[in-house]
PDB file of C-alpha atoms in Angstrom:
ATOM      1  CA  MET L   1      21.772  20.225  10.795  1.00 82.00           C
ATOM      2  CA  ALA L   2      18.902  17.889  11.680  1.00 90.00           C
ATOM      3  CA  LYS L   3      15.420  19.413  11.505  1.00 97.00           C
ATOM      4  CA  ILE L   4      13.554  19.397  14.863  1.00 97.00           C
ATOM      5  CA  ILE L   5       9.939  18.224  14.475  1.00 97.00           C
ATOM      6  CA  ASP L   6       7.214  16.712  16.695  1.00 96.00           C
ATOM      7  CA  ALA L   7       5.943  13.159  16.507  1.00 96.00           C
ATOM      8  CA  LYS L   8       2.979  13.997  14.346  1.00 96.00           C
ATOM      9  CA  GLU L   9       5.217  15.697  11.760  1.00 97.00           C
ATOM     10  CA  ALA L  10       7.514  12.665  11.882  1.00 97.00           C
ATOM     11  CA  VAL L  11       4.728  10.228  11.147  1.00 97.00           C
ATOM     12  CA  ALA L  12       3.573  12.429   8.257  1.00 97.00           C
ATOM     13  CA  LEU L  13       6.828  11.402   6.497  1.00 97.00           C
ATOM     14  CA  ILE L  14       5.720   7.764   6.436  1.00 98.00           C
ATOM     15  CA  LYS L  15       3.722   6.659   3.392  1.00 97.00           C
ATOM     16  CA  ASP L  16       1.595   3.611   2.641  1.00 98.00           C
ATOM     17  CA  GLY L  17       3.762   0.655   1.669  1.00 98.00           C
ATOM     18  CA  ASP L  18       6.948   2.045   3.219  1.00 98.00           C
ATOM     19  CA  CYS L  19       9.592  -0.194   4.688  1.00 98.00           C
ATOM     20  CA  LEU L  20      10.506   0.936   8.224  1.00 98.00           C
ATOM     21  CA  MET L  21      13.356   0.031  10.473  1.00 98.00           C
ATOM     22  CA  VAL L  22      12.350   0.452  14.168  1.00 98.00           C
ATOM     23  CA  GLY L  23      14.908   0.235  16.914  1.00 98.00           C
ATOM     24  CA  GLY L  24      14.398  -1.591  20.161  1.00 96.00           C
ATOM     25  CA  PHE L  25      14.702  -4.922  21.978  1.00 94.00           C
ATOM     26  CA  GLY L  26      11.233  -5.538  23.374  1.00 88.00           C
ATOM     27  CA  LEU L  27      10.137  -2.020  24.302  1.00 94.00           C
ATOM     28  CA  VAL L  28      13.676  -0.964  25.404  1.00 96.00           C
ATOM     29  CA  GLY L  29      15.203   1.379  22.888  1.00 97.00           C
ATOM     30  CA  CYS L  30      12.034   1.645  20.828  1.00 97.00           C
ATOM     31  CA  PRO L  31      10.924   5.214  19.820  1.00 98.00           C
ATOM     32  CA  LEU L  32       7.507   4.784  21.487  1.00 97.00           C
ATOM     33  CA  THR L  33       6.311   8.354  21.124  1.00 97.00           C
ATOM     34  CA  ILE L  34       6.669   8.082  17.283  1.00 98.00           C
ATOM     35  CA  VAL L  35       5.268   4.515  17.246  1.00 97.00           C
ATOM     36  CA  ASN L  36       2.253   5.610  19.338  1.00 97.00           C
ATOM     37  CA  GLU L  37       1.607   8.516  16.985  1.00 97.00           C
ATOM     38  CA  LEU L  38       1.992   6.137  14.020  1.00 97.00           C
ATOM     39  CA  SER L  39      -0.843   4.080  15.544  1.00 96.00           C
ATOM     40  CA  GLN L  40      -3.086   7.152  15.226  1.00 95.00           C
ATOM     41  CA  SER L  41      -2.213   7.701  11.541  1.00 95.00           C
ATOM     42  CA  HIS L  42      -3.505   6.040   8.422  1.00 93.00           C
ATOM     43  CA  ALA L  43      -0.300   4.536   7.067  1.00 96.00           C
ATOM     44  CA  LYS L  44      -0.816   0.915   6.066  1.00 97.00           C
ATOM     45  CA  ASP L  45       0.774  -2.058   4.204  1.00 98.00           C
ATOM     46  CA  LEU L  46       3.945  -1.408   6.123  1.00 98.00           C
ATOM     47  CA  THR L  47       7.022  -3.661   6.148  1.00 98.00           C
ATOM     48  CA  ILE L  48       8.738  -3.398   9.502  1.00 98.00           C
ATOM     49  CA  ILE L  49      12.289  -4.488  10.109  1.00 98.00           C
ATOM     50  CA  SER L  50      12.771  -4.804  13.870  1.00 98.00           C
ATOM     51  CA  ASN L  51      14.033  -7.366  16.359  1.00 97.00           C
ATOM     52  CA  ASN L  52      10.404  -7.951  17.470  1.00 95.00           C
ATOM     53  CA  LEU L  53       6.965  -6.364  17.051  1.00 96.00           C
ATOM     54  CA  GLY L  54       6.493  -4.876  20.559  1.00 94.00           C
ATOM     55  CA  GLU L  55       4.341  -6.606  23.186  1.00 94.00           C
ATOM     56  CA  PRO L  56       0.595  -7.340  23.259  1.00 95.00           C
ATOM     57  CA  GLY L  57      -1.147  -4.033  22.797  1.00 94.00           C
ATOM     58  CA  LYS L  58       2.131  -2.060  23.300  1.00 95.00           C
ATOM     59  CA  GLY L  59       4.517  -0.368  20.877  1.00 96.00           C
ATOM     60  CA  LEU L  60       4.559  -1.977  17.481  1.00 97.00           C
ATOM     61  CA  GLY L  61       2.067  -4.529  18.794  1.00 97.00           C
ATOM     62  CA  VAL L  62      -0.675  -1.950  18.397  1.00 97.00           C
ATOM     63  CA  LEU L  63       0.000  -1.742  14.634  1.00 97.00           C
ATOM     64  CA  VAL L  64      -0.296  -5.530  14.434  1.00 97.00           C
ATOM     65  CA  LEU L  65      -3.718  -5.398  16.076  1.00 97.00           C
ATOM     66  CA  GLN L  66      -4.675  -2.666  13.619  1.00 97.00           C
ATOM     67  CA  LYS L  67      -3.611  -4.878  10.711  1.00 96.00           C
ATOM     68  CA  ARG L  68      -1.380  -2.135   9.421  1.00 97.00           C
ATOM     69  CA  VAL L  69       1.738  -4.319   9.082  1.00 98.00           C
ATOM     70  CA  ARG L  70       1.975  -6.398   5.917  1.00 98.00           C
ATOM     71  CA  LYS L  71       5.389  -8.002   6.549  1.00 98.00           C
ATOM     72  CA  ALA L  72       7.783  -8.166   9.497  1.00 98.00           C
ATOM     73  CA  ILE L  73      11.481  -8.979   9.283  1.00 98.00           C
ATOM     74  CA  GLY L  74      13.068  -9.806  12.647  1.00 97.00           C
ATOM     75  CA  SER L  75      14.278 -12.472  15.033  1.00 96.00           C
ATOM     76  CA  TYR L  76      12.104 -12.617  18.161  1.00 92.00           C
ATOM     77  CA  PHE L  77       8.360 -12.471  17.421  1.00 93.00           C
ATOM     78  CA  THR L  78       7.037 -15.154  19.857  1.00 90.00           C
ATOM     79  CA  SER L  79       7.119 -12.682  22.754  1.00 89.00           C
ATOM     80  CA  ASN L  80       4.004 -11.203  21.286  1.00 95.00           C
ATOM     81  CA  PRO L  81       1.196 -13.778  20.843  1.00 96.00           C
ATOM     82  CA  ASP L  82      -0.771 -11.385  18.627  1.00 97.00           C
ATOM     83  CA  VAL L  83       2.040 -11.575  16.027  1.00 97.00           C
ATOM     84  CA  VAL L  84       1.935 -15.386  16.086  1.00 95.00           C
ATOM     85  CA  GLN L  85      -1.841 -15.410  15.655  1.00 96.00           C
ATOM     86  CA  ALA L  86      -1.813 -12.803  12.832  1.00 97.00           C
ATOM     87  CA  ASN L  87       0.788 -14.963  11.005  1.00 97.00           C
ATOM     88  CA  GLN L  88      -1.220 -18.172  11.487  1.00 96.00           C
ATOM     89  CA  LYS L  89      -4.298 -16.396  10.076  1.00 96.00           C
ATOM     90  CA  GLY L  90      -2.368 -15.245   6.963  1.00 96.00           C
ATOM     91  CA  GLU L  91      -2.723 -11.583   7.908  1.00 97.00           C
ATOM     92  CA  LEU L  92       0.954 -10.996   8.509  1.00 97.00           C
ATOM     93  CA  GLU L  93       3.985 -12.283   6.549  1.00 97.00           C
ATOM     94  CA  ILE L  94       7.029 -13.121   8.682  1.00 96.00           C
ATOM     95  CA  GLN L  95      10.651 -13.320   7.611  1.00 97.00           C
ATOM     96  CA  LEU L  96      12.560 -14.835  10.523  1.00 96.00           C
ATOM     97  CA  LEU L  97      16.271 -14.157  10.815  1.00 97.00           C
ATOM     98  CA  PRO L  98      18.728 -15.233  13.485  1.00 96.00           C
ATOM     99  CA  GLN L  99      19.503 -12.193  15.715  1.00 96.00           C
ATOM    100  CA  GLY L 100      23.141 -11.925  14.691  1.00 97.00           C
ATOM    101  CA  THR L 101      22.180 -12.261  11.017  1.00 98.00           C
ATOM    102  CA  LEU L 102      19.598  -9.526  11.403  1.00 98.00           C
ATOM    103  CA  ALA L 103      22.151  -7.186  12.985  1.00 98.00           C
ATOM    104  CA  GLU L 104      24.728  -7.951  10.221  1.00 98.00           C
ATOM    105  CA  ALA L 105      22.238  -7.473   7.467  1.00 98.00           C
ATOM    106  CA  ILE L 106      21.354  -4.087   8.738  1.00 98.00           C
ATOM    107  CA  ARG L 107      25.050  -3.173   9.219  1.00 98.00           C
ATOM    108  CA  ALA L 108      25.851  -4.404   5.751  1.00 98.00           C
ATOM    109  CA  GLY L 109      22.936  -2.341   4.252  1.00 98.00           C
ATOM    110  CA  GLY L 110      24.377   0.753   5.944  1.00 98.00           C
ATOM    111  CA  ALA L 111      27.833  -0.015   4.666  1.00 98.00           C
ATOM    112  CA  GLY L 112      26.735  -0.352   1.063  1.00 97.00           C
ATOM    113  CA  ILE L 113      27.335  -4.118   0.978  1.00 98.00           C
ATOM    114  CA  GLY L 114      24.954  -6.216  -1.029  1.00 98.00           C
ATOM    115  CA  GLY L 115      24.998  -9.219   1.241  1.00 98.00           C
ATOM    116  CA  PHE L 116      27.224 -11.687   3.001  1.00 98.00           C
ATOM    117  CA  TYR L 117      27.709 -15.414   3.656  1.00 98.00           C
ATOM    118  CA  THR L 118      27.025 -16.899   7.090  1.00 98.00           C
ATOM    119  CA  PRO L 119      27.006 -20.459   8.474  1.00 97.00           C
ATOM    120  CA  THR L 120      24.148 -19.597  10.808  1.00 97.00           C
ATOM    121  CA  GLY L 121      20.979 -21.441   9.720  1.00 96.00           C
ATOM    122  CA  VAL L 122      22.646 -24.129   7.650  1.00 97.00           C
ATOM    123  CA  GLY L 123      20.665 -27.401   7.972  1.00 94.00           C
ATOM    124  CA  THR L 124      17.522 -25.672   9.321  1.00 95.00           C
ATOM    125  CA  LYS L 125      14.294 -24.474   7.678  1.00 94.00           C
ATOM    126  CA  LEU L 126      15.869 -21.000   7.523  1.00 93.00           C
ATOM    127  CA  ALA L 127      18.168 -22.302   4.773  1.00 95.00           C
ATOM    128  CA  GLU L 128      15.302 -23.098   2.411  1.00 94.00           C
ATOM    129  CA  GLY L 129      15.457 -21.083  -0.829  1.00 94.00           C
ATOM    130  CA  LYS L 130      18.772 -19.486  -0.007  1.00 96.00           C
ATOM    131  CA  GLU L 131      21.977 -19.668  -2.034  1.00 97.00           C
ATOM    132  CA  ARG L 132      24.562 -22.023  -0.477  1.00 96.00           C
ATOM    133  CA  LYS L 133      28.277 -21.856  -0.917  1.00 97.00           C
ATOM    134  CA  LEU L 134      31.235 -23.993   0.269  1.00 97.00           C
ATOM    135  CA  ILE L 135      34.057 -21.872   1.656  1.00 97.00           C
ATOM    136  CA  ASN L 136      37.116 -23.735   2.904  1.00 97.00           C
ATOM    137  CA  GLY L 137      35.046 -26.872   3.132  1.00 96.00           C
ATOM    138  CA  LYS L 138      32.305 -25.288   5.255  1.00 97.00           C
ATOM    139  CA  GLU L 139      28.778 -24.563   4.035  1.00 97.00           C
ATOM    140  CA  TYR L 140      27.436 -21.011   4.167  1.00 98.00           C
ATOM    141  CA  LEU L 141      24.161 -19.262   3.308  1.00 98.00           C
ATOM    142  CA  PHE L 142      23.933 -16.004   1.396  1.00 98.00           C
ATOM    143  CA  GLU L 143      22.002 -13.327   3.279  1.00 98.00           C
ATOM    144  CA  PRO L 144      21.171 -10.147   1.384  1.00 98.00           C
ATOM    145  CA  SER L 145      21.617  -6.802   3.297  1.00 98.00           C
ATOM    146  CA  LEU L 146      18.696  -4.772   4.544  1.00 98.00           C
ATOM    147  CA  ARG L 147      17.783  -1.156   3.952  1.00 98.00           C
ATOM    148  CA  ALA L 148      14.588   0.827   4.578  1.00 98.00           C
ATOM    149  CA  ASP L 149      12.721   3.880   3.448  1.00 98.00           C
ATOM    150  CA  VAL L 150      12.550   5.302   6.982  1.00 98.00           C
ATOM    151  CA  ALA L 151      14.357   4.370  10.217  1.00 98.00           C
ATOM    152  CA  LEU L 152      12.689   5.302  13.557  1.00 98.00           C
ATOM    153  CA  ILE L 153      15.377   5.164  16.165  1.00 98.00           C
ATOM    154  CA  ARG L 154      15.669   5.966  19.906  1.00 98.00           C
ATOM    155  CA  ALA L 155      18.615   7.782  21.505  1.00 98.00           C
ATOM    156  CA  PHE L 156      19.275   9.414  24.837  1.00 98.00           C
ATOM    157  CA  LYS L 157      20.473  12.906  23.802  1.00 98.00           C
ATOM    158  CA  ALA L 158      21.152  14.777  20.625  1.00 98.00           C
ATOM    159  CA  ASP L 159      22.790  18.056  19.839  1.00 97.00           C
ATOM    160  CA  ARG L 160      21.170  20.486  17.390  1.00 97.00           C
ATOM    161  CA  LEU L 161      23.314  19.110  14.546  1.00 97.00           C
ATOM    162  CA  GLY L 162      21.848  15.632  15.125  1.00 98.00           C
ATOM    163  CA  ASN L 163      24.847  13.914  16.795  1.00 98.00           C
ATOM    164  CA  LEU L 164      23.427  11.093  19.024  1.00 98.00           C
ATOM    165  CA  ILE L 165      24.411   9.343  22.227  1.00 98.00           C
ATOM    166  CA  TYR L 166      22.654   6.304  23.720  1.00 98.00           C
ATOM    167  CA  ARG L 167      21.753   5.079  27.146  1.00 96.00           C
ATOM    168  CA  LYS L 168      22.952   1.573  28.204  1.00 95.00           C
ATOM    169  CA  SER L 169      21.105  -1.310  26.566  1.00 95.00           C
ATOM    170  CA  SER L 170      18.655   0.996  24.730  1.00 95.00           C
ATOM    171  CA  ARG L 171      21.486   1.386  22.252  1.00 96.00           C
ATOM    172  CA  ASN L 172      20.771  -2.085  20.769  1.00 97.00           C
ATOM    173  CA  PHE L 173      19.908  -1.942  17.024  1.00 98.00           C
ATOM    174  CA  ASN L 174      19.536   1.836  16.872  1.00 98.00           C
ATOM    175  CA  PRO L 175      23.024   2.930  15.608  1.00 98.00           C
ATOM    176  CA  MET L 176      23.039   0.350  12.821  1.00 98.00           C
ATOM    177  CA  MET L 177      19.607   1.360  11.614  1.00 98.00           C
ATOM    178  CA  ALA L 178      20.663   4.951  11.534  1.00 98.00           C
ATOM    179  CA  THR L 179      23.046   4.123   8.703  1.00 98.00           C
ATOM    180  CA  ALA L 180      20.654   1.868   6.661  1.00 98.00           C
ATOM    181  CA  ALA L 181      17.670   4.053   5.682  1.00 98.00           C
ATOM    182  CA  ALA L 182      16.915   6.851   3.262  1.00 98.00           C
ATOM    183  CA  THR L 183      15.347   8.949   5.981  1.00 98.00           C
ATOM    184  CA  VAL L 184      16.331   8.714   9.677  1.00 98.00           C
ATOM    185  CA  ILE L 185      14.149  10.112  12.493  1.00 98.00           C
ATOM    186  CA  ALA L 186      15.577  10.006  16.023  1.00 98.00           C
ATOM    187  CA  GLU L 187      13.463  10.277  19.115  1.00 98.00           C
ATOM    188  CA  VAL L 188      15.500  11.627  22.052  1.00 98.00           C
ATOM    189  CA  ASP L 189      15.013  12.651  25.686  1.00 97.00           C
ATOM    190  CA  GLU L 190      16.742  15.999  25.247  1.00 97.00           C
ATOM    191  CA  ILE L 191      18.329  18.197  22.548  1.00 97.00           C
ATOM    192  CA  VAL L 192      21.360  20.127  23.774  1.00 97.00           C
ATOM    193  CA  ASP L 193      23.498  22.828  22.177  1.00 97.00           C
ATOM    194  CA  VAL L 194      26.255  21.959  19.793  1.00 96.00           C
ATOM    195  CA  GLY L 195      29.427  21.286  21.773  1.00 95.00           C
ATOM    196  CA  ALA L 196      27.635  20.012  24.833  1.00 97.00           C
ATOM    197  CA  LEU L 197      28.258  16.429  23.931  1.00 97.00           C
ATOM    198  CA  SER L 198      31.807  15.043  24.143  1.00 95.00           C
ATOM    199  CA  ALA L 199      33.121  13.770  20.824  1.00 95.00           C
ATOM    200  CA  GLU L 200      34.162  10.513  22.558  1.00 96.00           C
ATOM    201  CA  GLU L 201      30.538   9.665  23.592  1.00 96.00           C
ATOM    202  CA  ILE L 202      28.868  10.396  20.203  1.00 98.00           C
ATOM    203  CA  VAL L 203      27.916   7.090  18.616  1.00 98.00           C
ATOM    204  CA  THR L 204      25.829   8.223  15.603  1.00 98.00           C
ATOM    205  CA  PRO L 205      27.334  11.233  13.749  1.00 98.00           C
ATOM    206  CA  HIS L 206      24.858  13.900  12.613  1.00 98.00           C
ATOM    207  CA  LEU L 207      25.288  13.216   8.893  1.00 97.00           C
ATOM    208  CA  PHE L 208      23.140  10.132   9.335  1.00 98.00           C
ATOM    209  CA  VAL L 209      20.279  11.854  11.051  1.00 98.00           C
ATOM    210  CA  ASP L 210      17.596  13.882   9.172  1.00 98.00           C
ATOM    211  CA  TYR L 211      15.094  14.675  11.894  1.00 98.00           C
ATOM    212  CA  LEU L 212      14.891  14.917  15.651  1.00 98.00           C
ATOM    213  CA  THR L 213      11.850  14.676  17.834  1.00 97.00           C
ATOM    214  CA  VAL L 214      11.664  14.873  21.673  1.00 97.00           C
ATOM    215  CA  LYS L 215      10.153  12.000  23.622  1.00 93.00           C
ATOM    216  CA  GLY L 216       6.581  12.632  24.626  1.00 83.00           C
ATOM    217  CA  GLU L 217       6.342  15.775  22.396  1.00 60.00           C
ATOM    218  CA  CYS L 218       3.371  16.049  20.065  1.00 55.00           C
ATOM    219  CA  ARG L 219       1.625  19.202  19.057  1.00 47.00           C
TER     220      ARG L 219
END
């Protein structure tokens, strides 16, 4: 059974230097209550795996302004000019991955796969320094899988065991990230009794979820 905690308790599980996976596409599907609480903490030197780093002054963008993020791994950082500026100043290391490659690297990490070969990025700057392999006459790049110390994910509802369902496009990267971290903390709108969720609508089984916190809830 997942342990129910508030956002402050969730953030206390994050240590300096941790690698975090954070769900979301823009601000949609991002666990903003936890991220906002994280901005009030002292955790620093973080590596964040996320599609993007929020928006200017919003979500993960606040951590960028606070210079608490050491490295970001993702695919769509130009939506936040603060990220671009921090990278140009040498304050933030960026590892850019095509969006499909990012998703597959997270999925592979959750599946216990060390990496995979993909043709995406061949012939571009993204291929620099990567192992190349010819498969059936076509060139591929080796991409290692991704895992994290902590995954901060966003779901719609959870039951008290920790089974999760998602709402529309806010599902995005969250289910994959739930499989690819040592500790998984899910922010939800509502926690219901066991049996209240249909088995057919559950996307993330409870065995992947360690902690639950309710949106907007902080003691």
